[in-house]
Amino acid sequence: MPTSAEKTTTDSTPDSDALFDGPRSIAPVTQLSTRGLFLSLAAVCLFPLITLSAYAVIFGKASEHKLPVSVIIDRRPLPTQDGTKRLLEDVIVIENEADFDIPNVTVNLNGQYFLYQDKPLAVGEELVVRQAAFATKSNQRWVPGRYRLDEITVTGKLPSGARGVTEIQY
């Protein structure tokens, strides 16, 4: 029967061999040449550009699908919150001139201040919106008279499923 000293040396021998193995050799792997790297990076950069250009040529710009609405900047008396009196306010008036309802109506002022209309705009319906109701994505409000109104864009869904756009420049 081995003594405790012999037992520890024989038990530690397999562990010590595993600890002191030489470095493993790393097999060579195929590497991308400079030309191959350049061509793959060029392909990755050009593929989205070519794809988006082809998409634009085939489907056209969104503004090619005209939304049949009229847009007017006006001042109209609107009721106050308590409903007792009316105050003259700066408004945007959008009228549906189409023979179909227009769902998903979105209006933006100067490309920064937005308003989304939940219910569809019915045939011949007039949507009167206070200019102060428009807000940015960070919830900053449009202040009539403080900013110059240069552009109004109205978008909505057409019966074909395409997005119709009307842009008014001032």
PDB file of N, CA, C and O in Angstrom, residues 88-145:
ATOM      1  N   LEU A  88     -60.873  84.549 -31.591  1.00  0.00           N
ATOM      2  CA  LEU A  88     -60.303  84.513 -32.925  1.00  0.00           C
ATOM      3  C   LEU A  88     -58.909  83.885 -32.845  1.00  0.00           C
ATOM      4  O   LEU A  88     -58.044  84.383 -32.121  1.00  0.00           O
ATOM      5  N   GLU A  89     -58.697  82.797 -33.574  1.00  0.00           N
ATOM      6  CA  GLU A  89     -57.419  82.079 -33.509  1.00  0.00           C
ATOM      7  C   GLU A  89     -56.887  81.820 -34.904  1.00  0.00           C
ATOM      8  O   GLU A  89     -57.645  81.720 -35.873  1.00  0.00           O
ATOM      9  N   ASP A  90     -55.544  81.668 -34.988  1.00  0.00           N
ATOM     10  CA  ASP A  90     -54.897  81.276 -36.244  1.00  0.00           C
ATOM     11  C   ASP A  90     -55.131  79.776 -36.446  1.00  0.00           C
ATOM     12  O   ASP A  90     -54.846  78.971 -35.548  1.00  0.00           O
ATOM     13  N   VAL A  91     -55.656  79.407 -37.627  1.00  0.00           N
ATOM     14  CA  VAL A  91     -55.986  78.011 -37.886  1.00  0.00           C
ATOM     15  C   VAL A  91     -55.461  77.579 -39.256  1.00  0.00           C
ATOM     16  O   VAL A  91     -55.147  78.406 -40.107  1.00  0.00           O
ATOM     17  N   ILE A  92     -55.391  76.274 -39.424  1.00  0.00           N
ATOM     18  CA  ILE A  92     -55.131  75.641 -40.718  1.00  0.00           C
ATOM     19  C   ILE A  92     -56.420  74.904 -41.073  1.00  0.00           C
ATOM     20  O   ILE A  92     -56.943  74.131 -40.274  1.00  0.00           O
ATOM     21  N   VAL A  93     -56.943  75.151 -42.265  1.00  0.00           N
ATOM     22  CA  VAL A  93     -58.180  74.510 -42.717  1.00  0.00           C
ATOM     23  C   VAL A  93     -57.834  73.558 -43.858  1.00  0.00           C
ATOM     24  O   VAL A  93     -57.252  73.966 -44.860  1.00  0.00           O
ATOM     25  N   ILE A  94     -58.176  72.281 -43.668  1.00  0.00           N
ATOM     26  CA  ILE A  94     -57.918  71.258 -44.679  1.00  0.00           C
ATOM     27  C   ILE A  94     -59.264  70.695 -45.106  1.00  0.00           C
ATOM     28  O   ILE A  94     -60.045  70.230 -44.273  1.00  0.00           O
ATOM     29  N   GLU A  95     -59.538  70.743 -46.411  1.00  0.00           N
ATOM     30  CA  GLU A  95     -60.812  70.245 -46.927  1.00  0.00           C
ATOM     31  C   GLU A  95     -60.571  69.094 -47.887  1.00  0.00           C
ATOM     32  O   GLU A  95     -59.726  69.170 -48.777  1.00  0.00           O
ATOM     33  N   ASN A  96     -61.319  68.007 -47.685  1.00  0.00           N
ATOM     34  CA  ASN A  96     -61.230  66.836 -48.552  1.00  0.00           C
ATOM     35  C   ASN A  96     -62.007  67.109 -49.831  1.00  0.00           C
ATOM     36  O   ASN A  96     -63.221  67.258 -49.811  1.00  0.00           O
ATOM     37  N   GLU A  97     -61.316  67.179 -50.955  1.00  0.00           N
ATOM     38  CA  GLU A  97     -61.940  67.431 -52.247  1.00  0.00           C
ATOM     39  C   GLU A  97     -62.120  66.148 -53.051  1.00  0.00           C
ATOM     40  O   GLU A  97     -62.557  66.191 -54.197  1.00  0.00           O
ATOM     41  N   ALA A  98     -61.816  65.006 -52.452  1.00  0.00           N
ATOM     42  CA  ALA A  98     -61.908  63.722 -53.157  1.00  0.00           C
ATOM     43  C   ALA A  98     -63.309  63.132 -52.991  1.00  0.00           C
ATOM     44  O   ALA A  98     -64.104  63.604 -52.190  1.00  0.00           O
ATOM     45  N   ASP A  99     -63.578  62.074 -53.739  1.00  0.00           N
ATOM     46  CA  ASP A  99     -64.853  61.373 -53.608  1.00  0.00           C
ATOM     47  C   ASP A  99     -64.716  60.117 -52.743  1.00  0.00           C
ATOM     48  O   ASP A  99     -65.488  59.183 -52.864  1.00  0.00           O
ATOM     49  N   PHE A 100     -63.703  60.111 -51.878  1.00  0.00           N
ATOM     50  CA  PHE A 100     -63.472  59.000 -50.945  1.00  0.00           C
ATOM     51  C   PHE A 100     -62.951  59.562 -49.628  1.00  0.00           C
ATOM     52  O   PHE A 100     -62.416  60.670 -49.578  1.00  0.00           O
ATOM     53  N   ASP A 101     -63.124  58.799 -48.549  1.00  0.00           N
ATOM     54  CA  ASP A 101     -62.592  59.208 -47.248  1.00  0.00           C
ATOM     55  C   ASP A 101     -61.070  59.054 -47.263  1.00  0.00           C
ATOM     56  O   ASP A 101     -60.535  58.149 -47.912  1.00  0.00           O
ATOM     57  N   ILE A 102     -60.387  59.928 -46.523  1.00  0.00           N
ATOM     58  CA  ILE A 102     -58.928  59.876 -46.463  1.00  0.00           C
ATOM     59  C   ILE A 102     -58.513  59.504 -45.036  1.00  0.00           C
ATOM     60  O   ILE A 102     -58.598  60.325 -44.122  1.00  0.00           O
ATOM     61  N   PRO A 103     -58.062  58.260 -44.816  1.00  0.00           N
ATOM     62  CA  PRO A 103     -57.587  57.879 -43.483  1.00  0.00           C
ATOM     63  C   PRO A 103     -56.128  58.288 -43.276  1.00  0.00           C
ATOM     64  O   PRO A 103     -55.428  58.651 -44.234  1.00  0.00           O
ATOM     65  N   ASN A 104     -55.679  58.220 -42.033  1.00  0.00           N
ATOM     66  CA  ASN A 104     -54.281  58.479 -41.652  1.00  0.00           C
ATOM     67  C   ASN A 104     -53.787  59.847 -42.109  1.00  0.00           C
ATOM     68  O   ASN A 104     -52.714  59.976 -42.686  1.00  0.00           O
ATOM     69  N   VAL A 105     -54.565  60.876 -41.840  1.00  0.00           N
ATOM     70  CA  VAL A 105     -54.182  62.230 -42.243  1.00  0.00           C
ATOM     71  C   VAL A 105     -53.142  62.764 -41.260  1.00  0.00           C
ATOM     72  O   VAL A 105     -53.346  62.759 -40.053  1.00  0.00           O
ATOM     73  N   THR A 106     -52.023  63.206 -41.804  1.00  0.00           N
ATOM     74  CA  THR A 106     -50.956  63.814 -41.013  1.00  0.00           C
ATOM     75  C   THR A 106     -50.643  65.171 -41.618  1.00  0.00           C
ATOM     76  O   THR A 106     -50.499  65.292 -42.832  1.00  0.00           O
ATOM     77  N   VAL A 107     -50.531  66.194 -40.768  1.00  0.00           N
ATOM     78  CA  VAL A 107     -50.221  67.546 -41.227  1.00  0.00           C
ATOM     79  C   VAL A 107     -48.945  67.984 -40.522  1.00  0.00           C
ATOM     80  O   VAL A 107     -48.797  67.762 -39.316  1.00  0.00           O
ATOM     81  N   ASN A 108     -48.019  68.598 -41.249  1.00  0.00           N
ATOM     82  CA  ASN A 108     -46.850  69.160 -40.578  1.00  0.00           C
ATOM     83  C   ASN A 108     -46.553  70.553 -41.109  1.00  0.00           C
ATOM     84  O   ASN A 108     -46.782  70.857 -42.270  1.00  0.00           O
ATOM     85  N   LEU A 109     -46.076  71.382 -40.202  1.00  0.00           N
ATOM     86  CA  LEU A 109     -45.720  72.761 -40.514  1.00  0.00           C
ATOM     87  C   LEU A 109     -44.206  72.868 -40.530  1.00  0.00           C
ATOM     88  O   LEU A 109     -43.539  72.474 -39.566  1.00  0.00           O
ATOM     89  N   ASN A 110     -43.669  73.396 -41.604  1.00  0.00           N
ATOM     90  CA  ASN A 110     -42.225  73.600 -41.761  1.00  0.00           C
ATOM     91  C   ASN A 110     -41.416  72.323 -41.536  1.00  0.00           C
ATOM     92  O   ASN A 110     -40.239  72.384 -41.190  1.00  0.00           O
ATOM     93  N   GLY A 111     -42.030  71.162 -41.701  1.00  0.00           N
ATOM     94  CA  GLY A 111     -41.311  69.899 -41.558  1.00  0.00           C
ATOM     95  C   GLY A 111     -40.931  69.553 -40.136  1.00  0.00           C
ATOM     96  O   GLY A 111     -40.240  68.561 -39.913  1.00  0.00           O
ATOM     97  N   GLN A 112     -41.379  70.329 -39.134  1.00  0.00           N
ATOM     98  CA  GLN A 112     -40.975  70.087 -37.743  1.00  0.00           C
ATOM     99  C   GLN A 112     -42.148  69.901 -36.795  1.00  0.00           C
ATOM    100  O   GLN A 112     -42.045  69.174 -35.826  1.00  0.00           O
ATOM    101  N   TYR A 113     -43.242  70.570 -37.049  1.00  0.00           N
ATOM    102  CA  TYR A 113     -44.384  70.558 -36.138  1.00  0.00           C
ATOM    103  C   TYR A 113     -45.487  69.697 -36.748  1.00  0.00           C
ATOM    104  O   TYR A 113     -45.936  69.963 -37.864  1.00  0.00           O
ATOM    105  N   PHE A 114     -45.937  68.670 -36.010  1.00  0.00           N
ATOM    106  CA  PHE A 114     -46.809  67.654 -36.562  1.00  0.00           C
ATOM    107  C   PHE A 114     -48.165  67.601 -35.859  1.00  0.00           C
ATOM    108  O   PHE A 114     -48.302  67.978 -34.702  1.00  0.00           O
ATOM    109  N   LEU A 115     -49.139  67.066 -36.607  1.00  0.00           N
ATOM    110  CA  LEU A 115     -50.455  66.772 -36.063  1.00  0.00           C
ATOM    111  C   LEU A 115     -50.982  65.549 -36.798  1.00  0.00           C
ATOM    112  O   LEU A 115     -50.952  65.501 -38.035  1.00  0.00           O
ATOM    113  N   TYR A 116     -51.433  64.552 -36.039  1.00  0.00           N
ATOM    114  CA  TYR A 116     -51.981  63.333 -36.622  1.00  0.00           C
ATOM    115  C   TYR A 116     -53.470  63.284 -36.327  1.00  0.00           C
ATOM    116  O   TYR A 116     -53.891  63.459 -35.192  1.00  0.00           O
ATOM    117  N   GLN A 117     -54.277  63.065 -37.361  1.00  0.00           N
ATOM    118  CA  GLN A 117     -55.727  62.984 -37.227  1.00  0.00           C
ATOM    119  C   GLN A 117     -56.125  61.508 -37.181  1.00  0.00           C
ATOM    120  O   GLN A 117     -55.899  60.771 -38.133  1.00  0.00           O
ATOM    121  N   ASP A 118     -56.716  61.071 -36.068  1.00  0.00           N
ATOM    122  CA  ASP A 118     -57.090  59.666 -35.919  1.00  0.00           C
ATOM    123  C   ASP A 118     -58.219  59.249 -36.852  1.00  0.00           C
ATOM    124  O   ASP A 118     -58.119  58.242 -37.538  1.00  0.00           O
ATOM    125  N   LYS A 119     -59.283  60.018 -36.875  1.00  0.00           N
ATOM    126  CA  LYS A 119     -60.427  59.594 -37.692  1.00  0.00           C
ATOM    127  C   LYS A 119     -60.234  60.050 -39.135  1.00  0.00           C
ATOM    128  O   LYS A 119     -59.622  61.087 -39.408  1.00  0.00           O
ATOM    129  N   PRO A 120     -60.762  59.266 -40.078  1.00  0.00           N
ATOM    130  CA  PRO A 120     -60.614  59.625 -41.494  1.00  0.00           C
ATOM    131  C   PRO A 120     -61.317  60.940 -41.819  1.00  0.00           C
ATOM    132  O   PRO A 120     -62.314  61.298 -41.199  1.00  0.00           O
ATOM    133  N   LEU A 121     -60.785  61.630 -42.800  1.00  0.00           N
ATOM    134  CA  LEU A 121     -61.381  62.873 -43.285  1.00  0.00           C
ATOM    135  C   LEU A 121     -62.435  62.501 -44.327  1.00  0.00           C
ATOM    136  O   LEU A 121     -62.118  61.984 -45.401  1.00  0.00           O
ATOM    137  N   ALA A 122     -63.707  62.735 -43.987  1.00  0.00           N
ATOM    138  CA  ALA A 122     -64.823  62.311 -44.853  1.00  0.00           C
ATOM    139  C   ALA A 122     -64.884  63.164 -46.117  1.00  0.00           C
ATOM    140  O   ALA A 122     -64.273  64.236 -46.201  1.00  0.00           O
ATOM    141  N   VAL A 123     -65.655  62.698 -47.066  1.00  0.00           N
ATOM    142  CA  VAL A 123     -65.815  63.399 -48.346  1.00  0.00           C
ATOM    143  C   VAL A 123     -66.407  64.781 -48.084  1.00  0.00           C
ATOM    144  O   VAL A 123     -67.428  64.920 -47.417  1.00  0.00           O
ATOM    145  N   GLY A 124     -65.739  65.813 -48.578  1.00  0.00           N
ATOM    146  CA  GLY A 124     -66.210  67.187 -48.419  1.00  0.00           C
ATOM    147  C   GLY A 124     -66.043  67.766 -47.018  1.00  0.00           C
ATOM    148  O   GLY A 124     -66.375  68.921 -46.794  1.00  0.00           O
ATOM    149  N   GLU A 125     -65.493  67.014 -46.093  1.00  0.00           N
ATOM    150  CA  GLU A 125     -65.328  67.492 -44.709  1.00  0.00           C
ATOM    151  C   GLU A 125     -64.196  68.498 -44.618  1.00  0.00           C
ATOM    152  O   GLU A 125     -63.195  68.401 -45.324  1.00  0.00           O
ATOM    153  N   GLU A 126     -64.391  69.449 -43.730  1.00  0.00           N
ATOM    154  CA  GLU A 126     -63.381  70.475 -43.458  1.00  0.00           C
ATOM    155  C   GLU A 126     -62.791  70.207 -42.075  1.00  0.00           C
ATOM    156  O   GLU A 126     -63.526  70.073 -41.108  1.00  0.00           O
ATOM    157  N   LEU A 127     -61.482  70.118 -42.015  1.00  0.00           N
ATOM    158  CA  LEU A 127     -60.782  69.941 -40.745  1.00  0.00           C
ATOM    159  C   LEU A 127     -60.170  71.285 -40.373  1.00  0.00           C
ATOM    160  O   LEU A 127     -59.311  71.800 -41.098  1.00  0.00           O
ATOM    161  N   VAL A 128     -60.640  71.875 -39.268  1.00  0.00           N
ATOM    162  CA  VAL A 128     -60.131  73.166 -38.802  1.00  0.00           C
ATOM    163  C   VAL A 128     -59.275  72.893 -37.571  1.00  0.00           C
ATOM    164  O   VAL A 128     -59.775  72.400 -36.558  1.00  0.00           O
ATOM    165  N   VAL A 129     -57.974  73.210 -37.665  1.00  0.00           N
ATOM    166  CA  VAL A 129     -57.026  72.911 -36.592  1.00  0.00           C
ATOM    167  C   VAL A 129     -56.344  74.195 -36.154  1.00  0.00           C
ATOM    168  O   VAL A 129     -55.821  74.945 -36.984  1.00  0.00           O
ATOM    169  N   ARG A 130     -56.356  74.454 -34.845  1.00  0.00           N
ATOM    170  CA  ARG A 130     -55.610  75.601 -34.311  1.00  0.00           C
ATOM    171  C   ARG A 130     -54.120  75.388 -34.571  1.00  0.00           C
ATOM    172  O   ARG A 130     -53.603  74.295 -34.390  1.00  0.00           O
ATOM    173  N   GLN A 131     -53.436  76.440 -34.973  1.00  0.00           N
ATOM    174  CA  GLN A 131     -51.994  76.316 -35.211  1.00  0.00           C
ATOM    175  C   GLN A 131     -51.253  75.978 -33.928  1.00  0.00           C
ATOM    176  O   GLN A 131     -50.222  75.309 -33.957  1.00  0.00           O
ATOM    177  N   ALA A 132     -51.778  76.394 -32.801  1.00  0.00           N
ATOM    178  CA  ALA A 132     -51.131  76.112 -31.518  1.00  0.00           C
ATOM    179  C   ALA A 132     -51.203  74.630 -31.150  1.00  0.00           C
ATOM    180  O   ALA A 132     -50.533  74.192 -30.213  1.00  0.00           O
ATOM    181  N   ALA A 133     -51.993  73.834 -31.868  1.00  0.00           N
ATOM    182  CA  ALA A 133     -52.108  72.402 -31.576  1.00  0.00           C
ATOM    183  C   ALA A 133     -50.943  71.598 -32.141  1.00  0.00           C
ATOM    184  O   ALA A 133     -50.750  70.442 -31.770  1.00  0.00           O
ATOM    185  N   PHE A 134     -50.146  72.179 -33.028  1.00  0.00           N
ATOM    186  CA  PHE A 134     -49.022  71.468 -33.639  1.00  0.00           C
ATOM    187  C   PHE A 134     -47.849  71.427 -32.670  1.00  0.00           C
ATOM    188  O   PHE A 134     -47.587  72.399 -31.964  1.00  0.00           O
ATOM    189  N   ALA A 135     -47.147  70.293 -32.656  1.00  0.00           N
ATOM    190  CA  ALA A 135     -46.014  70.134 -31.746  1.00  0.00           C
ATOM    191  C   ALA A 135     -44.909  69.321 -32.415  1.00  0.00           C
ATOM    192  O   ALA A 135     -45.167  68.544 -33.341  1.00  0.00           O
ATOM    193  N   THR A 136     -43.683  69.505 -31.934  1.00  0.00           N
ATOM    194  CA  THR A 136     -42.552  68.718 -32.413  1.00  0.00           C
ATOM    195  C   THR A 136     -42.597  67.348 -31.750  1.00  0.00           C
ATOM    196  O   THR A 136     -43.416  67.090 -30.868  1.00  0.00           O
ATOM    197  N   LYS A 137     -41.683  66.481 -32.128  1.00  0.00           N
ATOM    198  CA  LYS A 137     -41.610  65.158 -31.515  1.00  0.00           C
ATOM    199  C   LYS A 137     -41.191  65.242 -30.052  1.00  0.00           C
ATOM    200  O   LYS A 137     -41.469  64.352 -29.273  1.00  0.00           O
ATOM    201  N   SER A 138     -40.536  66.330 -29.672  1.00  0.00           N
ATOM    202  CA  SER A 138     -40.163  66.530 -28.265  1.00  0.00           C
ATOM    203  C   SER A 138     -41.208  67.378 -27.537  1.00  0.00           C
ATOM    204  O   SER A 138     -40.942  67.898 -26.457  1.00  0.00           O
ATOM    205  N   ASN A 139     -42.384  67.526 -28.143  1.00  0.00           N
ATOM    206  CA  ASN A 139     -43.548  68.197 -27.556  1.00  0.00           C
ATOM    207  C   ASN A 139     -43.365  69.702 -27.363  1.00  0.00           C
ATOM    208  O   ASN A 139     -43.946  70.279 -26.450  1.00  0.00           O
ATOM    209  N   GLN A 140     -42.587  70.354 -28.204  1.00  0.00           N
ATOM    210  CA  GLN A 140     -42.523  71.813 -28.199  1.00  0.00           C
ATOM    211  C   GLN A 140     -43.616  72.320 -29.115  1.00  0.00           C
ATOM    212  O   GLN A 140     -43.773  71.848 -30.240  1.00  0.00           O
ATOM    213  N   ARG A 141     -44.392  73.271 -28.658  1.00  0.00           N
ATOM    214  CA  ARG A 141     -45.566  73.748 -29.378  1.00  0.00           C
ATOM    215  C   ARG A 141     -45.232  74.839 -30.387  1.00  0.00           C
ATOM    216  O   ARG A 141     -44.308  75.629 -30.195  1.00  0.00           O
ATOM    217  N   TRP A 142     -46.011  74.856 -31.474  1.00  0.00           N
ATOM    218  CA  TRP A 142     -45.935  75.915 -32.467  1.00  0.00           C
ATOM    219  C   TRP A 142     -46.601  77.154 -31.874  1.00  0.00           C
ATOM    220  O   TRP A 142     -47.701  77.074 -31.331  1.00  0.00           O
ATOM    221  N   VAL A 143     -45.925  78.292 -31.970  1.00  0.00           N
ATOM    222  CA  VAL A 143     -46.490  79.550 -31.485  1.00  0.00           C
ATOM    223  C   VAL A 143     -46.765  80.422 -32.705  1.00  0.00           C
ATOM    224  O   VAL A 143     -45.831  80.896 -33.351  1.00  0.00           O
ATOM    225  N   PRO A 144     -48.068  80.624 -33.038  1.00  0.00           N
ATOM    226  CA  PRO A 144     -48.385  81.440 -34.209  1.00  0.00           C
ATOM    227  C   PRO A 144     -47.828  82.849 -34.062  1.00  0.00           C
ATOM    228  O   PRO A 144     -47.910  83.456 -33.003  1.00  0.00           O
ATOM    229  N   GLY A 145     -47.237  83.356 -35.125  1.00  0.00           N
ATOM    230  CA  GLY A 145     -46.677  84.703 -35.102  1.00  0.00           C
ATOM    231  C   GLY A 145     -45.217  84.739 -34.693  1.00  0.00           C
ATOM    232  O   GLY A 145     -44.487  85.642 -35.076  1.00  0.00           O
TER     233      GLY A 145
END
